[in-house]
Short mmCIF file of C-alpha atoms and ligand atoms in Angstrom, two decimals:
data_model
loop_
_atom_site.label_atom_id
_atom_site.label_comp_id
_atom_site.label_asym_id
_atom_site.label_seq_id
_atom_site.Cartn_x
_atom_site.Cartn_y
_atom_site.Cartn_z
CA MET L 14 29.94 21.38 -40.54
CA SER L 15 28.89 24.14 -42.87
CA GLN L 16 25.17 24.65 -43.41
CA THR L 17 23.23 25.92 -46.43
CA TRP L 18 19.71 27.28 -45.99
CA LEU L 19 17.30 28.29 -48.71
CA ILE L 20 15.15 31.21 -47.52
CA SER L 21 12.11 31.85 -49.69
CA GLY L 22 9.04 34.05 -49.47
CA PRO L 23 6.90 36.64 -51.25
CA PRO L 24 8.13 40.23 -51.89
CA GLY L 25 8.58 42.42 -48.85
CA CYS L 26 8.12 39.67 -46.26
CA GLY L 27 11.45 40.54 -44.67
CA LYS L 28 13.83 37.96 -46.13
CA THR L 29 16.81 40.29 -46.41
CA SER L 30 16.30 41.76 -42.92
CA TRP L 31 15.98 38.29 -41.42
CA ILE L 32 19.11 37.15 -43.25
CA LEU L 33 21.03 40.20 -41.97
CA THR L 34 20.00 39.42 -38.38
CA THR L 35 20.96 35.77 -38.84
CA ILE L 36 24.35 36.65 -40.29
CA ARG L 37 25.04 39.03 -37.42
CA SER L 38 24.21 36.42 -34.80
CA HIS L 39 26.16 33.61 -36.46
CA PRO L 40 29.57 33.20 -34.80
CA GLY L 41 31.28 31.77 -37.90
CA SER L 42 31.63 33.06 -41.43
CA CYS L 43 28.63 33.46 -43.74
CA GLY L 44 27.91 33.30 -47.44
CA TYR L 45 25.04 34.83 -49.36
CA LEU L 46 23.37 34.33 -52.71
CA ARG L 47 20.24 35.83 -54.18
CA LEU L 48 18.65 33.62 -56.80
CA SER L 49 16.49 35.08 -59.52
CA GLY L 50 13.11 33.60 -58.71
CA LEU L 51 10.57 32.06 -61.02
CA SER L 52 7.68 34.16 -62.24
CA GLU L 53 4.34 32.51 -61.60
CA ASP L 54 0.97 33.10 -63.22
CA GLY L 55 0.38 36.88 -63.18
CA LEU L 56 3.10 37.30 -60.58
CA GLU L 57 6.16 38.92 -61.98
CA GLN L 58 9.56 38.67 -60.34
CA GLY L 59 11.21 41.89 -59.29
CA HIS L 60 14.50 42.37 -61.09
CA ASP L 61 17.50 42.57 -58.83
CA ALA L 62 20.83 43.98 -59.89
CA GLY L 63 22.48 43.18 -56.62
CA ILE L 64 21.11 45.74 -54.20
CA ASP L 65 20.46 43.12 -51.51
CA LEU L 66 23.99 41.80 -51.82
CA ALA L 67 25.41 45.34 -51.84
CA TRP L 68 23.43 46.21 -48.72
CA LEU L 69 24.40 43.03 -46.85
CA LYS L 70 28.05 43.34 -47.84
CA ASP L 71 28.05 46.93 -46.65
CA GLN L 72 26.69 45.82 -43.28
CA CYS L 73 28.87 42.67 -43.06
CA PRO L 74 32.03 43.23 -45.10
CA GLN L 75 33.25 39.65 -44.43
CA LEU L 76 30.21 38.18 -46.16
CA GLN L 77 31.10 35.82 -48.99
CA ASP L 78 29.43 36.20 -52.34
CA LEU L 79 28.34 32.66 -53.25
CA SER L 80 27.69 33.62 -56.87
CA LYS L 81 31.47 33.48 -57.30
CA PRO L 82 32.15 29.74 -56.86
CA ASP L 83 35.95 30.00 -57.18
CA GLN L 84 36.15 32.29 -54.18
CA GLN L 85 33.79 30.09 -52.26
CA CYS L 86 35.67 26.83 -52.96
CA ALA L 87 39.00 28.32 -52.03
CA ASP L 88 37.96 29.17 -48.52
CA ARG L 89 35.14 26.88 -47.69
CA ILE L 90 35.23 26.91 -43.96
CA ASP L 91 33.75 24.72 -41.31
CA ASP L 92 30.84 26.29 -39.52
CA GLN L 93 30.10 28.51 -42.48
CA LEU L 94 26.44 29.41 -42.82
CA ASN L 95 25.30 29.90 -46.41
CA LEU L 96 22.04 31.79 -46.86
CA ILE L 97 20.29 31.69 -50.20
CA GLU L 98 17.53 34.21 -50.75
CA LEU L 99 14.75 33.40 -53.17
CA GLN L 100 11.63 35.36 -54.01
CA GLN L 101 8.86 32.80 -54.19
CA TYR L 102 5.20 33.74 -54.02
CA ARG L 103 3.60 30.48 -52.97
CA PRO L 104 4.98 27.96 -50.50
CA PRO L 105 6.11 24.68 -52.04
CA ALA L 106 3.52 21.91 -51.68
CA HIS L 107 5.54 20.12 -49.04
CA PRO L 108 8.18 21.29 -46.63
CA GLY L 109 11.75 20.09 -46.88
CA VAL L 110 14.68 20.22 -49.25
CA ASP L 111 13.36 17.46 -51.49
CA GLU L 112 10.49 19.67 -52.64
CA ILE L 113 12.65 22.46 -54.04
CA ASP L 114 11.67 23.28 -57.62
CA PRO L 115 14.16 21.50 -59.96
CA ARG L 116 14.79 24.78 -61.81
CA ILE L 117 16.03 26.20 -58.52
CA SER L 118 17.99 23.14 -57.39
CA ASN L 119 19.73 23.02 -60.78
CA GLN L 120 20.86 26.64 -60.37
CA LEU L 121 22.21 25.69 -56.96
CA LYS L 122 23.92 22.56 -58.21
CA ALA L 123 25.79 24.61 -60.78
CA LEU L 124 27.19 26.61 -57.87
CA GLN L 125 27.91 23.43 -55.86
CA LEU L 126 25.35 24.36 -53.26
CA GLN L 127 23.12 21.76 -51.64
CA PRO L 128 20.56 23.17 -49.19
CA ASP L 129 20.31 21.46 -45.80
CA ARG L 130 17.13 23.36 -44.94
CA ALA L 131 14.43 25.13 -46.93
CA LEU L 132 12.55 27.80 -44.98
CA HIS L 133 9.55 29.59 -46.44
CA PHE L 134 8.06 32.79 -45.00
CA GLY L 135 4.44 32.20 -44.08
CA ARG L 136 5.01 28.51 -43.36
CA GLU L 137 7.87 28.22 -40.88
CA PRO L 138 6.88 29.54 -37.44
CA GLU L 139 10.48 30.60 -36.74
CA LEU L 140 10.18 33.28 -39.45
CA PRO L 141 8.32 36.55 -38.76
CA GLU L 142 4.89 36.67 -40.34
CA GLN L 143 3.55 40.21 -40.12
CA ASP L 144 4.66 41.32 -43.59
CA THR L 145 4.01 38.04 -45.40
CA LEU L 146 1.23 38.96 -47.80
CA GLU L 147 -0.56 36.86 -50.35
CA PHE L 148 -0.42 38.23 -53.85
CA ASN L 149 -2.64 37.24 -56.73
CA ARG L 150 -1.39 39.61 -59.33
CA LEU L 151 1.82 41.56 -59.23
CA GLU L 152 3.72 43.56 -61.80
CA ALA L 153 7.32 44.53 -61.39
CA TRP L 154 9.13 47.61 -62.59
CA SER L 155 12.76 48.38 -62.05
CA VAL L 156 15.32 50.87 -63.16
CA SER L 157 19.06 50.79 -62.92
CA LEU L 158 20.38 53.87 -61.18
CA HIS L 159 24.02 53.01 -61.58
CA ASP L 160 26.04 56.24 -61.75
CA SER L 161 23.00 58.24 -60.65
CA VAL L 162 22.99 60.73 -57.81
CA TRP L 163 19.77 62.15 -56.37
CA ASP L 164 18.92 65.66 -55.34
CA PRO L 165 18.11 64.81 -51.68
CA ASN L 166 14.89 66.83 -51.38
CA SER L 167 13.68 65.51 -54.73
CA LEU L 168 14.33 61.95 -53.55
CA SER L 169 12.14 62.43 -50.52
CA SER L 170 9.35 63.91 -52.67
CA PHE L 171 9.59 61.07 -55.18
CA TRP L 172 9.61 58.39 -52.50
CA PHE L 173 6.59 60.00 -50.83
CA GLU L 174 4.70 60.01 -54.14
CA LEU L 175 5.78 56.46 -54.95
CA VAL L 176 4.63 54.83 -51.73
CA ASN L 177 1.45 56.92 -51.60
CA GLY L 178 0.23 55.71 -54.97
CA ALA L 179 1.11 58.44 -57.47
CA TYR L 180 2.47 55.83 -59.89
CA GLY L 181 0.01 52.98 -59.38
CA ASP L 182 -0.79 50.62 -56.50
CA VAL L 183 2.65 50.00 -55.14
CA TYR L 184 2.88 47.08 -52.69
CA ARG L 185 6.60 46.99 -52.40
CA ALA L 186 9.48 49.32 -53.18
CA LYS L 187 13.13 48.75 -52.52
CA ALA L 188 16.13 50.74 -53.64
CA LEU L 189 19.69 51.69 -53.10
CA MET L 190 20.12 55.41 -53.79
CA ASN L 191 23.17 57.68 -53.90
CA LEU L 192 23.32 61.19 -52.45
CA PRO L 193 25.76 63.90 -53.55
CA ASP L 194 27.69 63.88 -50.25
CA GLY L 195 28.81 60.28 -50.91
CA ARG L 196 26.28 58.60 -48.67
CA ALA L 197 23.89 55.97 -49.96
CA PHE L 198 20.62 54.78 -48.49
CA PHE L 199 18.90 51.42 -48.60
CA CYS L 200 15.24 52.44 -48.96
CA ASN L 201 12.67 49.84 -48.09
CA TRP L 202 8.88 49.93 -48.06
CA ILE L 203 6.07 47.39 -47.92
CA VAL L 204 2.35 48.17 -47.94
CA SER L 205 1.80 46.40 -44.58
CA GLN L 206 4.14 48.80 -42.79
CA GLN L 207 3.44 52.35 -41.65
CA GLY L 208 6.57 54.08 -42.81
CA SER L 209 9.60 53.53 -44.99
CA GLN L 210 13.00 52.40 -43.80
CA PHE L 211 15.91 54.57 -44.88
CA LEU L 212 19.10 52.86 -43.80
CA PRO L 213 22.44 54.54 -44.46
CA LEU L 214 25.24 52.39 -45.85
CA GLU L 215 28.41 52.20 -43.79
CA VAL L 216 30.62 52.95 -46.76
CA VAL L 217 30.64 56.63 -47.72
CA GLU L 218 32.19 57.44 -51.09
CA PRO L 219 34.44 60.49 -51.43
CA PRO L 220 32.70 63.58 -52.90
CA THR L 221 34.67 63.32 -56.12
CA GLY L 222 32.08 62.62 -58.77
CA ARG L 223 29.71 59.72 -59.25
CA PRO L 224 29.97 56.78 -56.86
CA ASN L 225 30.75 53.34 -58.16
CA ARG L 226 28.30 51.10 -56.35
CA ALA L 227 25.19 49.12 -57.19
CA SER L 228 22.15 51.38 -57.33
CA GLU L 229 18.69 50.37 -58.41
CA LEU L 230 15.00 50.84 -57.74
CA VAL L 231 12.65 47.84 -57.73
CA VAL L 232 8.89 48.41 -57.52
CA GLN L 233 6.18 45.75 -57.35
CA GLY L 234 2.46 46.36 -57.48
CA LYS L 235 -0.48 46.79 -59.81
CA ALA L 236 -1.12 49.19 -62.69
CA LEU L 237 2.36 50.62 -62.36
CA ASP L 238 3.05 53.79 -64.33
CA GLY L 239 6.60 53.15 -65.48
CA MET L 240 6.71 56.18 -67.75
CA GLY L 241 5.54 58.44 -64.95
CA MET L 242 8.18 57.07 -62.56
CA GLN L 243 10.92 57.38 -65.15
CA SER L 244 10.01 60.96 -65.98
CA THR L 245 9.94 62.00 -62.31
CA ILE L 246 13.24 60.20 -61.66
CA ASN L 247 14.81 62.10 -64.57
CA ASP L 248 13.78 65.35 -62.87
CA CYS L 249 15.34 64.22 -59.58
CA LEU L 250 18.81 63.13 -60.72
CA LEU L 251 21.70 65.56 -60.66
CA SER L 252 23.64 66.64 -63.73
CA ASP L 253 27.45 66.65 -63.59
CA ALA L 254 27.48 70.41 -63.11
CA VAL L 255 24.99 70.42 -60.24
CA LEU L 256 26.65 67.41 -58.62
CA ASP L 257 29.94 69.27 -58.68
CA MET L 258 28.27 72.29 -57.10
CA HIS L 259 27.14 70.06 -54.23
CA GLN L 260 30.51 68.36 -53.86
CA ALA L 261 32.94 71.28 -54.24
CA PRO L 262 32.40 72.65 -50.71
CA LEU L 263 32.74 69.11 -49.28
CA ARG L 264 36.06 68.63 -51.09
CA GLU L 265 37.31 71.89 -49.63
CA GLN L 266 36.61 70.55 -46.14
CA GLN L 267 38.76 67.51 -46.95
CA PRO L 268 41.91 69.08 -48.46
CA ASP L 269 43.49 65.74 -49.43
CA LEU L 270 40.55 65.27 -51.78
CA SER L 271 40.86 68.53 -53.66
CA GLN L 272 43.69 66.98 -55.67
CA ALA L 273 41.81 63.74 -56.28
CA LYS L 274 40.62 62.95 -59.75
CA ARG L 275 37.06 63.76 -60.58
CA MET R 21 -18.88 93.72 -40.60
CA ALA R 22 -17.38 90.48 -41.77
CA HIS R 23 -15.07 90.21 -44.75
CA ALA R 24 -13.53 87.20 -46.47
CA VAL R 25 -9.92 86.67 -47.53
CA ILE R 26 -9.01 84.15 -50.21
CA SER R 27 -5.61 83.15 -51.59
CA CYS R 28 -3.81 80.79 -53.96
CA LEU R 29 -6.61 80.03 -56.42
CA HIS R 30 -4.16 78.35 -58.80
CA ALA R 31 -6.40 78.17 -61.86
CA ASN R 32 -8.81 75.76 -60.16
CA LEU R 33 -12.20 77.05 -61.34
CA ALA R 34 -14.39 74.52 -59.51
CA ALA R 35 -12.72 75.39 -56.19
CA VAL R 36 -13.00 79.15 -56.77
CA GLU R 37 -16.69 78.87 -57.67
CA ALA R 38 -17.41 76.76 -54.58
CA VAL R 39 -15.62 79.19 -52.26
CA LEU R 40 -17.31 82.27 -53.75
CA ALA R 41 -20.70 80.53 -53.38
CA ASP R 42 -19.89 79.76 -49.73
CA ILE R 43 -18.99 83.43 -49.12
CA ASP R 44 -22.12 84.67 -50.89
CA GLN R 45 -24.28 82.31 -48.89
CA GLN R 46 -23.12 83.96 -45.68
CA GLY R 47 -24.04 87.38 -46.98
CA ILE R 48 -20.45 88.60 -47.02
CA ASN R 49 -19.86 91.29 -49.64
CA THR R 50 -16.26 92.27 -49.04
CA ILE R 51 -13.69 89.85 -50.41
CA THR R 52 -9.95 90.36 -50.71
CA CYS R 53 -7.73 88.06 -52.73
CA LEU R 54 -4.05 87.53 -51.94
CA GLY R 55 -2.99 86.39 -55.40
CA ASP R 56 -1.68 83.29 -57.13
CA LEU R 57 -4.68 83.27 -59.46
CA VAL R 58 -2.78 80.95 -61.81
CA GLY R 59 -0.19 78.16 -61.79
CA TYR R 60 -0.52 74.33 -61.49
CA GLY R 61 -4.23 74.37 -62.37
CA PRO R 62 -5.96 73.99 -65.75
CA GLN R 63 -8.18 77.11 -65.99
CA PRO R 64 -6.01 80.24 -65.67
CA ASN R 65 -8.10 82.41 -68.02
CA GLU R 66 -11.41 81.35 -66.52
CA VAL R 67 -10.25 82.07 -62.97
CA VAL R 68 -8.76 85.47 -63.85
CA GLU R 69 -11.92 86.42 -65.75
CA LEU R 70 -14.12 85.41 -62.82
CA MET R 71 -12.08 87.59 -60.44
CA ARG R 72 -12.25 90.51 -62.87
CA GLN R 73 -15.97 90.07 -63.37
CA ARG R 74 -16.58 90.03 -59.61
CA ALA R 75 -14.19 93.01 -59.22
CA ILE R 76 -12.48 91.43 -56.21
CA PRO R 77 -9.56 93.52 -54.94
CA THR R 78 -6.50 91.35 -55.48
CA CYS R 79 -2.82 91.60 -54.79
CA GLN R 80 -0.21 89.97 -56.93
CA GLY R 81 1.03 86.50 -56.05
CA CYS R 82 4.34 84.85 -56.80
CA TRP R 83 2.90 82.98 -59.78
CA ASP R 84 1.15 86.08 -61.12
CA GLU R 85 4.44 87.97 -60.92
CA ASP R 86 6.38 85.20 -62.64
CA ILE R 87 3.90 84.95 -65.51
CA ILE R 88 4.42 88.62 -66.30
CA ASP R 89 8.10 89.05 -65.51
CA GLY R 90 9.17 85.72 -66.90
CA LEU R 91 10.68 83.05 -64.74
CA ASN R 92 13.37 84.93 -62.98
CA ALA R 93 12.58 83.80 -59.49
CA CYS R 94 15.79 82.37 -58.15
CA GLU R 95 16.06 78.63 -57.65
CA CYS R 96 15.92 79.23 -53.94
CA SER R 97 12.16 79.59 -54.11
CA TYR R 98 11.93 75.90 -54.98
CA PRO R 99 12.45 73.27 -52.29
CA SER R 100 13.92 70.75 -54.70
CA GLN R 101 15.10 70.21 -58.25
CA LEU R 102 11.93 68.21 -58.90
CA ALA R 103 9.68 71.02 -57.68
CA GLU R 104 11.63 73.46 -59.82
CA ARG R 105 11.29 71.37 -63.01
CA ARG R 106 7.59 70.88 -62.42
CA GLY R 107 7.14 74.54 -61.60
CA HIS R 108 8.80 75.49 -64.87
CA LEU R 109 6.57 73.11 -66.80
CA ALA R 110 3.44 74.57 -65.25
CA HIS R 111 4.79 78.04 -65.90
CA GLN R 112 5.36 77.37 -69.60
CA TRP R 113 1.94 75.82 -69.99
CA THR R 114 0.21 78.73 -68.23
CA ASP R 115 2.21 81.30 -70.15
CA ALA R 116 1.18 79.76 -73.48
CA GLU R 117 -2.44 79.39 -72.41
CA MET R 118 -3.16 82.87 -71.05
CA THR R 119 -4.57 85.69 -73.13
CA ALA R 120 -2.66 88.94 -73.40
CA GLU R 121 -5.51 90.77 -71.74
CA ASN R 122 -5.51 88.48 -68.72
CA LYS R 123 -1.74 88.80 -68.42
CA ARG R 124 -2.13 92.58 -68.47
CA PHE R 125 -4.60 92.23 -65.62
CA LEU R 126 -2.06 90.25 -63.57
CA ALA R 127 0.56 92.89 -64.33
CA SER R 128 -1.74 95.62 -63.04
CA LEU R 129 -2.14 94.02 -59.60
CA PRO R 130 -0.57 95.76 -56.59
CA THR R 131 1.83 93.88 -54.35
CA SER R 132 -0.15 94.80 -51.25
CA LEU R 133 -3.53 96.19 -50.25
CA ARG R 134 -4.27 98.08 -47.06
CA ARG R 135 -7.53 98.85 -45.24
CA ASP R 136 -6.99 100.76 -42.01
CA LYS R 137 -4.88 98.49 -39.82
CA LEU R 138 -5.32 95.48 -42.06
CA LEU R 139 -2.58 94.67 -44.53
CA PHE R 140 -3.02 92.15 -47.34
CA VAL R 141 -0.01 90.58 -49.07
CA HIS R 142 0.71 87.34 -50.88
CA GLY R 143 3.90 86.06 -49.20
CA SER R 144 5.14 88.68 -46.78
CA PRO R 145 5.43 92.48 -46.79
CA ASN R 146 8.97 91.94 -48.11
CA SER R 147 8.27 89.73 -51.08
CA GLN R 148 5.66 87.66 -52.88
CA HIS R 149 8.13 84.79 -52.60
CA GLU R 150 8.75 84.83 -48.86
CA TYR R 151 7.01 82.16 -46.79
CA LEU R 152 5.65 83.22 -43.42
CA LEU R 153 5.40 79.81 -41.81
CA PRO R 154 3.43 79.30 -38.60
CA ASP R 155 6.58 78.30 -36.69
CA MET R 156 8.70 81.19 -37.93
CA ASN R 157 10.76 82.86 -35.20
CA ALA R 158 8.36 85.13 -33.28
CA PHE R 159 10.63 88.13 -33.40
CA ALA R 160 11.10 87.87 -37.15
CA ALA R 161 7.36 87.46 -37.58
CA LEU R 162 6.62 90.47 -35.39
CA GLU R 163 9.19 92.49 -37.26
CA ARG R 164 7.42 91.79 -40.57
CA VAL R 165 4.06 92.96 -39.22
CA GLU R 166 5.37 95.93 -37.30
CA THR R 167 7.60 97.30 -40.06
CA ALA R 168 4.64 97.18 -42.40
CA GLY R 169 2.62 99.24 -39.91
CA ALA R 170 -0.18 96.70 -39.64
CA GLU R 171 -2.16 95.24 -36.77
CA THR R 172 -3.32 92.24 -38.71
CA LEU R 173 -1.37 90.90 -41.62
CA PHE R 174 -3.20 88.64 -44.08
CA CYS R 175 -0.98 86.42 -46.17
CA GLY R 176 -1.09 83.22 -48.23
CA HIS R 177 1.57 81.43 -50.28
CA THR R 178 2.22 78.54 -47.85
CA HIS R 179 -1.14 76.88 -48.71
CA GLN R 180 -1.57 76.04 -45.04
CA PRO R 181 -4.05 78.25 -43.19
CA TYR R 182 -3.31 79.49 -39.69
CA VAL R 183 -3.92 82.33 -37.27
CA ARG R 184 -0.93 83.40 -35.23
CA GLU R 185 -1.15 85.89 -32.38
CA LEU R 186 2.02 87.69 -31.42
CA ARG R 187 1.55 89.03 -27.92
CA GLY R 188 3.44 91.44 -25.76
CA GLY R 189 6.43 91.69 -28.03
CA SER R 190 8.94 94.38 -27.37
CA ILE R 191 11.58 95.62 -29.74
CA ARG R 192 14.55 97.90 -29.36
CA VAL R 193 14.76 100.48 -32.09
CA ARG R 194 17.53 102.89 -32.92
CA VAL R 195 16.01 106.25 -33.78
CA GLN R 196 18.12 108.34 -36.14
CA HIS R 197 17.29 112.06 -36.04
CA ASN R 198 17.25 113.55 -39.48
CA ASP R 199 18.67 116.91 -38.41
CA SER R 200 21.89 115.43 -37.07
CA SER R 201 23.87 112.26 -36.96
CA SER R 202 22.84 111.60 -33.36
CA SER R 203 20.77 108.58 -32.58
CA GLU R 204 19.15 107.06 -29.54
CA GLU R 205 17.84 103.65 -28.60
CA GLN R 206 14.29 103.16 -27.46
CA ASP R 207 12.49 100.09 -26.14
CA MET R 208 8.99 99.79 -27.47
CA THR R 209 6.35 97.42 -26.18
CA LEU R 210 4.04 96.42 -28.96
CA PRO R 211 0.37 95.63 -28.76
CA MET R 212 -0.89 92.28 -29.98
CA ARG R 213 -0.31 91.67 -33.65
CA ARG R 214 -1.72 88.92 -35.80
CA ILE R 215 -0.66 87.02 -38.86
CA VAL R 216 -3.50 85.30 -40.67
CA ASN R 217 -2.77 82.85 -43.44
CA ALA R 218 -5.75 82.24 -45.69
CA GLY R 219 -4.52 78.84 -46.91
CA SER R 220 -5.39 77.95 -50.47
CA VAL R 221 -8.56 77.80 -52.50
CA GLY R 222 -7.14 75.94 -55.48
CA GLU R 223 -4.24 73.86 -54.13
CA PRO R 224 -4.87 73.00 -50.49
CA ARG R 225 -1.99 71.37 -48.64
CA HIS R 226 -3.33 71.31 -45.11
CA GLY R 227 -4.21 67.64 -44.83
CA ASN R 228 -7.44 67.27 -46.79
CA THR R 229 -8.78 68.20 -50.21
CA GLN R 230 -11.12 71.00 -49.12
CA ALA R 231 -10.54 74.55 -50.26
CA THR R 232 -9.76 76.97 -47.42
CA TYR R 233 -10.25 80.68 -46.83
CA VAL R 234 -10.77 82.94 -43.81
CA ILE R 235 -13.54 85.15 -42.52
CA HIS R 236 -12.66 88.09 -40.29
CA ASP R 237 -15.37 89.78 -38.25
CA GLU R 238 -14.17 93.32 -37.72
CA ALA R 239 -16.70 94.01 -34.98
CA THR R 240 -15.57 91.15 -32.74
CA ASN R 241 -12.13 90.66 -34.33
CA ASP R 242 -12.95 86.95 -34.61
CA LEU R 243 -11.24 84.91 -37.28
CA THR R 244 -12.65 81.74 -38.79
CA ILE R 245 -10.85 79.35 -41.11
CA ARG R 246 -13.46 77.90 -43.49
CA GLU R 247 -13.11 74.64 -45.37
CA VAL R 248 -15.24 74.15 -48.48
CA SER R 249 -15.80 70.95 -50.48
CA TYR R 250 -15.74 71.21 -54.23
CA ASP R 251 -15.69 68.89 -57.23
CA VAL R 252 -12.04 67.80 -56.97
CA ALA R 253 -12.45 65.07 -59.60
CA LYS R 254 -13.61 67.64 -62.17
CA THR R 255 -10.47 69.74 -61.75
CA CYS R 256 -8.26 66.63 -61.75
CA GLN R 257 -9.77 65.53 -65.06
CA ALA R 258 -9.22 69.02 -66.49
CA ILE R 259 -5.55 68.85 -65.42
CA ILE R 260 -5.09 65.58 -67.28
CA ASP R 261 -7.04 66.81 -70.33
CA ALA R 262 -4.85 69.92 -70.43
CA GLY R 263 -1.73 67.75 -70.61
CA LEU R 264 -0.32 69.09 -67.33
CA PRO R 265 1.72 66.60 -65.25
CA GLU R 266 -0.64 63.95 -63.87
CA VAL R 267 1.04 64.19 -60.51
CA PHE R 268 -0.62 67.63 -60.07
CA ALA R 269 -4.01 65.90 -60.27
CA TRP R 270 -2.86 63.18 -57.90
CA ARG R 271 -1.66 65.75 -55.36
CA LEU R 272 -4.93 67.66 -55.54
CA SER R 273 -7.02 64.54 -55.11
CA HIS R 274 -5.20 63.59 -51.90
CA GLY R 275 -4.76 66.91 -50.13
CA PHE R 276 -1.60 65.79 -48.36
CA GLU R 277 -0.23 68.03 -45.71
CA TYR R 278 3.09 69.33 -46.83
CA ALA R 279 4.60 72.69 -47.40
CA GLU R 280 6.40 73.21 -50.63
CA ARG R 281 9.06 75.56 -49.50
CA ALA R 282 12.70 76.41 -49.46
CA ASP R 283 14.86 75.03 -46.64
CA ASP R 284 15.32 78.52 -45.37
CA ALA R 285 11.71 79.59 -45.41
CA SER R 286 12.41 83.23 -44.74
CA HIS R 287 15.04 83.48 -47.43
CA VAL R 288 14.33 86.50 -49.58
CA CYS R 289 15.51 86.24 -53.10
CA GLU R 290 17.74 89.14 -54.17
CA ARG R 291 16.92 89.40 -57.79
ZN1 ZN M 30 0.16 79.69 -54.05
ZN1 ZN M 31 2.79 81.84 -53.91
#
């Protein structure tokens, strides 16, 4: 019997990490979907252009993308565990699948998904609690970094400034960032934690120009200085010429790449 | 007799005034400045004029050099593309703001000052742009002090104050006789040498917002790193009013500990 669980909780509570652990420990196949949540009074939803999915798929290449129903129908397998991630600030009034907001259950119906369980961070004891914070007011700011490659030292300066409050009271920052050597990092920070997580993706792109993978920065907090962030980011991203300067020596080390198209 | 050494004022008038008041209060009359009067901060003319008015012997810092020579420091002096872009922005602002007379003053500054066995430089005896970091290889550090013929080398530029004693070093030197092509090798044991970094008055990066400088008592040879509080908020407001990047004000108001430096800290730019 396949199972479908709806995993909800406020930003930064550890939904994606918990889902990754659950996928890894599940013996059968798994599916994943991230629903765009509902903004509540003064609490804005962080935009997501697929960095959670990109990160999970990098870690578990077999993971099925449930947003593509055709794929999912074709190989719906017994024992499959479907995990649906939803950013939701406040727990539903009552536990259980019957209390799911109709706007959410309609989205799921359209994808032929019917949750068997609804688990909310901060309510279910089986979910970790230490990063489940209560928010009263939260703004979101995000920027697509598709095609962008960071100067590595500039990225560490920017991230340091970001999480230390140079661009407003940041409670939560999450990103997938590309480096010139083809590596990418899943960067993760929440105000309740001491340091940031920088997790390298398994897939390393060849050093032949700009990588073709999801890349985005999502920031949530108060009094966010979007213009300030954008202007610093512009100073951190590499131009074609500088990117090539970084990559040329790497291509020479991998002779089969020197012929590859740029 | 005690003397004070200050460095890296970075156009932060409130910090410079507070440090000079602290020095005056201790009855110290001899002050040496290791440069970087300008850059990042909002009051380049005011700070230069104060130093001129007090007639404080000053050597030229990396920023002072760049303001006169134009920005021809190689990219290697910046730790990142971001630092480079911001540095250029601050440079352009300072360049436009400064009077011709104050620029001439910066141009007139020597790259080093010497008093007996004390040598005063901004970065290192090699260059205003070289960082002598506290964890630099001991031999390389000793080489810098010894080649310059100093017992105590005062430097700045890293914005992190420290006193480093280099004991019992020995070096092998090849002595070339000028009358012939013959040469011989000699082992020399060196007496204790010291590198003293004065930190920064106007842009501290040692872990808190206080301005730092050092006092050296020549009678006892004691060295003291002083930390001085000043009106940080006033300078931060002046940075914002001047239209400089707000992140400069943010940095100043937090006093984070970090060294802005090239990966290879001892890299010397070959311009
Ligand atoms: Zn300096
Ligand atoms: Zn300097």
